[in-house]
Tab-separated table of C-alpha atoms and ligand atoms in Angstrom:
chain	number	residue	atom	x	y	z
A	1	MET	CA	33.022	-15.344	-103.186
A	2	PRO	CA	34.544	-17.150	-106.119
A	3	PRO	CA	35.027	-21.053	-106.030
A	4	ILE	CA	37.786	-22.242	-105.172
A	5	ILE	CA	39.576	-25.864	-106.551
A	6	THR	CA	42.335	-27.441	-105.728
A	7	ALA	CA	44.878	-28.471	-108.115
A	8	PHE	CA	48.193	-30.120	-108.234
A	9	GLU	CA	50.694	-27.405	-107.195
A	10	ALA	CA	53.416	-29.880	-109.788
A	11	SER	CA	51.610	-31.855	-112.173
A	12	PRO	CA	53.169	-35.003	-113.521
A	13	ASP	CA	51.527	-34.181	-116.120
A	14	ARG	CA	53.607	-31.394	-116.524
A	15	GLY	CA	51.493	-29.204	-117.952
A	16	ARG	CA	49.316	-31.290	-120.541
A	17	GLY	CA	46.099	-30.970	-118.795
A	18	LEU	CA	45.165	-34.416	-117.863
A	19	ALA	CA	44.546	-33.664	-114.279
A	20	ARG	CA	41.478	-33.810	-113.183
A	21	ASP	CA	41.117	-30.266	-112.327
A	22	MET	CA	41.136	-29.417	-116.037
A	23	ARG	CA	37.515	-30.675	-116.009
A	24	VAL	CA	36.223	-28.654	-113.360
A	25	ARG	CA	38.433	-25.326	-114.569
A	26	TRP	CA	36.646	-25.926	-118.540
A	27	ALA	CA	33.140	-26.576	-116.953
A	28	LEU	CA	33.543	-23.516	-115.194
A	29	GLU	CA	34.821	-21.499	-117.753
A	30	GLU	CA	32.524	-22.650	-119.804
A	31	ALA	CA	29.614	-22.046	-117.151
A	32	GLY	CA	31.563	-18.377	-116.556
A	33	VAL	CA	32.108	-18.720	-113.721
A	34	ALA	CA	35.369	-17.576	-112.334
A	35	TYR	CA	37.612	-19.169	-109.348
A	36	GLU	CA	39.912	-19.410	-107.773
A	37	VAL	CA	42.767	-22.206	-107.294
A	38	ARG	CA	44.367	-24.021	-104.278
A	39	LEU	CA	47.458	-25.486	-105.602
A	40	LEU	CA	48.691	-29.112	-103.340
A	41	SER	CA	52.046	-30.493	-103.105
A	42	PHE	CA	51.471	-34.573	-102.909
A	43	ALA	CA	52.425	-34.129	-98.669
A	44	ALA	CA	49.763	-31.536	-98.782
A	45	MET	CA	47.130	-34.033	-100.045
A	46	LYS	CA	47.537	-36.144	-97.389
A	47	GLU	CA	47.452	-34.107	-94.890
A	48	PRO	CA	44.283	-33.981	-92.341
A	49	ALA	CA	43.080	-30.960	-93.750
A	50	HIS	CA	42.700	-31.836	-97.466
A	51	LEU	CA	41.688	-35.451	-95.920
A	52	ALA	CA	38.733	-32.865	-94.636
A	53	LEU	CA	37.985	-31.935	-98.005
A	54	GLN	CA	39.114	-35.010	-99.709
A	55	PRO	CA	39.112	-38.316	-98.153
A	56	PHE	CA	41.718	-40.429	-100.699
A	57	GLY	CA	43.578	-37.456	-100.422
A	58	GLN	CA	43.270	-36.392	-104.274
A	59	ILE	CA	42.451	-33.775	-106.383
A	60	PRO	CA	40.315	-31.714	-107.442
A	61	THR	CA	38.369	-30.446	-104.369
A	62	TYR	CA	35.385	-27.391	-104.675
A	63	GLU	CA	34.098	-25.303	-102.492
A	64	GLU	CA	31.563	-22.558	-102.687
A	65	ASN	CA	29.154	-20.838	-100.238
A	66	GLY	CA	29.243	-24.078	-97.988
A	67	VAL	CA	29.251	-26.393	-100.238
A	68	ALA	CA	32.668	-28.772	-100.208
A	69	LEU	CA	32.485	-30.950	-103.219
A	70	PHE	CA	35.170	-33.887	-104.409
A	71	GLU	CA	35.106	-36.592	-107.497
A	72	SER	CA	35.408	-33.945	-110.888
A	73	GLY	CA	31.854	-35.953	-111.646
A	74	ALA	CA	30.379	-34.820	-109.293
A	75	ILE	CA	31.514	-30.855	-109.392
A	76	VAL	CA	30.988	-31.011	-113.224
A	77	LEU	CA	27.136	-31.828	-112.225
A	78	HIS	CA	27.280	-29.590	-109.639
A	79	ILE	CA	28.540	-26.389	-112.089
A	80	ALA	CA	26.584	-27.459	-114.245
A	81	GLU	CA	23.690	-27.587	-112.623
A	82	ARG	CA	24.091	-24.666	-110.264
A	83	HIS	CA	25.680	-22.228	-113.130
A	84	GLY	CA	24.161	-23.170	-116.115
A	85	HIS	CA	25.206	-23.739	-119.445
A	86	LEU	CA	26.374	-27.450	-119.383
A	87	LEU	CA	22.795	-29.263	-119.509
A	88	PRO	CA	19.586	-28.766	-122.042
A	89	GLU	CA	16.776	-27.537	-120.769
A	90	ASP	CA	14.484	-30.019	-122.224
A	91	GLU	CA	14.284	-32.272	-119.120
A	92	ALA	CA	14.427	-35.506	-121.655
A	93	ALA	CA	17.941	-33.596	-123.469
A	94	ARG	CA	19.248	-33.483	-119.500
A	95	ALA	CA	18.787	-37.007	-118.548
A	96	ARG	CA	20.660	-37.586	-121.799
A	97	ALA	CA	24.182	-35.753	-120.999
A	98	LEU	CA	23.907	-37.335	-117.594
A	99	SER	CA	23.354	-40.902	-119.216
A	100	TRP	CA	27.094	-38.870	-121.257
A	101	MET	CA	28.296	-38.038	-118.267
A	102	PHE	CA	28.512	-41.203	-116.644
A	103	ALA	CA	29.028	-43.568	-119.646
A	104	ALA	CA	32.731	-41.584	-119.889
A	105	LEU	CA	33.034	-41.839	-115.930
A	106	ASN	CA	31.867	-45.504	-115.464
A	107	THR	CA	31.935	-47.315	-119.173
A	108	VAL	CA	34.708	-45.518	-121.375
A	109	GLU	CA	36.475	-44.391	-118.607
A	110	PRO	CA	37.899	-47.955	-116.194
A	111	PRO	CA	39.483	-50.216	-119.503
A	112	ILE	CA	41.697	-46.550	-120.774
A	113	LEU	CA	43.024	-46.508	-116.785
A	114	GLU	CA	43.467	-49.987	-116.519
A	115	ARG	CA	45.806	-50.119	-119.483
A	116	GLU	CA	47.429	-46.363	-118.180
A	117	MET	CA	48.036	-48.027	-114.701
A	118	ALA	CA	49.277	-51.445	-116.109
A	119	GLY	CA	51.692	-49.088	-118.128
A	120	TYR	CA	53.324	-47.993	-114.826
A	121	THR	CA	52.722	-50.645	-112.569
A	122	GLU	CA	53.072	-53.843	-114.611
A	123	ARG	CA	55.557	-52.855	-117.977
A	124	ASN	CA	57.925	-55.338	-116.506
A	125	GLU	CA	55.840	-58.102	-115.267
A	126	SER	CA	56.102	-61.311	-117.551
A	127	TRP	CA	52.807	-61.155	-118.008
A	128	TYR	CA	52.492	-57.336	-119.214
A	129	GLU	CA	52.483	-57.949	-123.118
A	130	ALA	CA	50.451	-60.941	-122.989
A	131	ARG	CA	47.352	-58.846	-121.222
A	132	LEU	CA	48.469	-55.316	-123.574
A	133	PRO	CA	46.129	-56.857	-126.303
A	134	MET	CA	43.106	-57.570	-124.338
A	135	MET	CA	43.450	-54.092	-122.344
A	136	GLU	CA	43.450	-52.919	-125.777
A	137	ALA	CA	40.710	-55.137	-127.112
A	138	ARG	CA	38.361	-53.837	-124.314
A	139	ILE	CA	39.229	-49.773	-125.202
A	140	ARG	CA	38.369	-50.134	-128.685
A	141	ALA	CA	35.214	-52.061	-127.959
A	142	ARG	CA	34.173	-48.450	-126.022
A	143	LEU	CA	35.262	-46.916	-128.773
A	144	GLU	CA	33.737	-47.986	-131.228
A	145	ARG	CA	30.734	-47.707	-130.137
A	146	VAL	CA	31.126	-43.895	-128.702
A	147	ALA	CA	31.934	-43.104	-132.384
A	148	ALA	CA	29.379	-45.074	-134.019
A	149	HIS	CA	26.890	-43.314	-131.872
A	150	LEU	CA	28.641	-39.841	-132.791
A	151	GLY	CA	28.400	-40.425	-136.399
A	152	GLU	CA	28.913	-36.942	-137.879
A	153	ALA	CA	27.899	-35.356	-135.811
A	154	ASP	CA	29.396	-32.319	-133.473
A	155	TRP	CA	28.268	-33.711	-130.156
A	156	LEU	CA	27.269	-36.511	-128.609
A	157	ASP	CA	23.551	-35.441	-128.126
A	158	GLY	CA	22.389	-32.190	-129.805
A	159	ALA	CA	24.313	-28.923	-128.385
A	160	PHE	CA	27.524	-29.279	-126.232
A	161	SER	CA	26.779	-30.412	-122.882
A	162	ALA	CA	28.764	-32.116	-119.842
A	163	GLY	CA	28.487	-35.488	-121.563
A	164	ASP	CA	30.759	-33.914	-124.135
A	165	LEU	CA	32.903	-32.082	-121.776
A	166	MET	CA	34.037	-34.934	-119.357
A	167	MET	CA	33.588	-37.843	-122.601
A	168	VAL	CA	36.589	-35.717	-124.341
A	169	SER	CA	38.941	-35.545	-121.198
A	170	VAL	CA	37.750	-39.400	-120.819
A	171	LEU	CA	39.371	-39.723	-124.597
A	172	GLN	CA	42.072	-37.069	-124.078
A	173	ARG	CA	43.971	-39.646	-121.322
A	174	ILE	CA	44.526	-41.932	-124.722
A	175	ALA	CA	45.371	-38.544	-127.593
A	176	GLY	CA	48.080	-39.787	-129.993
A	177	SER	CA	47.932	-43.503	-129.318
A	178	ALA	CA	47.207	-45.834	-132.081
A	179	LEU	CA	43.649	-46.955	-130.309
A	180	LEU	CA	42.127	-43.010	-131.054
A	181	ALA	CA	44.187	-42.768	-134.372
A	182	ALA	CA	41.971	-45.141	-135.818
A	183	PHE	CA	38.622	-43.122	-135.437
A	184	PRO	CA	38.983	-40.469	-137.316
A	185	THR	CA	35.518	-38.737	-136.520
A	186	LEU	CA	36.868	-38.885	-132.387
A	187	THR	CA	39.874	-37.025	-132.492
A	188	ALA	CA	37.770	-34.507	-134.377
A	189	TYR	CA	34.982	-34.352	-132.070
A	190	ILE	CA	37.737	-33.546	-129.524
A	191	ALA	CA	39.836	-31.442	-131.668
A	192	ARG	CA	36.179	-29.507	-132.092
A	193	ALA	CA	36.700	-29.845	-127.605
A	194	GLU	CA	39.828	-28.393	-127.626
A	195	ALA	CA	38.651	-24.897	-130.342
A	196	ARG	CA	35.956	-24.074	-127.688
A	197	PRO	CA	37.739	-20.996	-126.211
A	198	ALA	CA	36.516	-22.337	-122.551
A	199	TYR	CA	38.322	-24.863	-123.182
A	200	LYS	CA	41.626	-23.115	-124.119
A	201	ARG	CA	40.913	-20.741	-120.807
A	202	ALA	CA	40.908	-23.606	-118.902
A	203	PHE	CA	43.937	-24.823	-120.596
A	204	ALA	CA	46.128	-21.765	-119.951
A	205	ALA	CA	45.568	-21.808	-117.048
A	206	GLN	CA	46.611	-25.277	-116.024
A	207	LEU	CA	49.826	-24.579	-117.982
A	208	ALA	CA	50.496	-21.290	-116.840
A	209	VAL	CA	50.948	-23.329	-112.906
A	210	PHE	CA	53.053	-25.958	-114.390
A	211	GLU	CA	55.238	-23.296	-116.203
A	212	ALA	CA	55.384	-20.977	-112.483
A	213	ALA	CA	56.478	-24.065	-110.761
A	214	SER	CA	59.019	-25.038	-113.788
A	215	ALA	CA	60.104	-20.742	-113.485
A	216	LYS	CA	60.708	-20.940	-109.693
A	217	LYS	CA	62.705	-24.690	-109.622
A	218	ALA	CA	65.160	-23.238	-112.375
B	301	LIG	N1	37.498	-40.260	-109.352
B	301	LIG	C1	38.818	-38.953	-108.967
B	301	LIG	C2	37.811	-37.554	-109.445
B	301	LIG	O1	36.844	-37.979	-110.671
B	301	LIG	O2	37.516	-36.919	-109.140
B	301	LIG	C3	40.197	-39.317	-109.370
B	301	LIG	C4	40.941	-37.777	-108.608
B	301	LIG	C5	41.742	-38.317	-109.093
B	301	LIG	O3	43.054	-39.637	-110.125
B	301	LIG	N2	43.127	-37.455	-108.534
B	301	LIG	C6	44.308	-37.774	-109.276
B	301	LIG	C7	44.801	-37.515	-107.592
B	301	LIG	O4	45.056	-36.889	-107.132
B	301	LIG	C8	45.061	-36.917	-109.580
B	301	LIG	S1	44.199	-36.926	-111.169
B	301	LIG	N3	46.370	-38.481	-107.944
B	301	LIG	C9	47.356	-38.268	-106.391
B	301	LIG	C10	47.050	-39.331	-105.613
B	301	LIG	O5	46.373	-40.010	-105.276
B	301	LIG	O6	47.939	-39.661	-104.124
B	301	LIG	C11	44.937	-38.268	-111.975
B	301	LIG	C12	46.185	-37.778	-112.727
B	301	LIG	C13	47.407	-37.743	-112.367
B	301	LIG	C14	48.412	-37.830	-113.400
B	301	LIG	C15	48.333	-37.533	-114.640
B	301	LIG	N4	49.786	-37.259	-115.467
B	301	LIG	O7	49.864	-37.455	-114.788
B	301	LIG	O8	48.659	-36.933	-116.845
B	301	LIG	C16	46.703	-37.191	-115.646
B	301	LIG	C17	45.721	-37.665	-114.916
């Protein structure tokens, strides 16, 4: 049985590949694993059947041969370990790739999310404009260090790994912003990752879901 993942029935990102099922799809494509997708409405995500899989009522989830997982980081790690291709054989290099995965999720993503969430929920509050430079400075500080580490290299540590997959997925959340544009090596890094055939297949698959949902509505 192929793995089954969950994704939004109608993604609020309108097929831009920003929802977290995209990371999982991309990892599966890199690993060469065929998969199925169970699409969920927002209401279905909060129902007991899905809460049993994802305690927070979110996507993505992953089920395969009795293994049921939630959290995109845990899922990508499982795919990399179970199906290969995304982590180096060498033990030290593998440990470094894992460090980059966690750095993407725990060090780089939080300030990006903080700014994004403030944009959704605090934009009309009196303190928003005052807080914005501080939130952007926190993101810039992280970008500076990622860019400094990457230098002129193609990937963060030798060959493309799950660390790059996760870092690119996180950086994409600020794609098109002045913050990211200030780091041409990072925009080139994202473009390089997006040119990978596995990325393109994953992107096309999630876009097809959005297009099918739009066609149904019309
Ligand atoms: N830490 C968890 C993980 O990494 O798996 C976070 C999962 C998560 O945030 N899932 C979101 C979700 O299910 C979808 S991806 N939200 C519904 C809910 O919480 O009720 C986050 C997301 C949503 C929309 C956009 N967008 O429109 O651009 C981008 C990212």
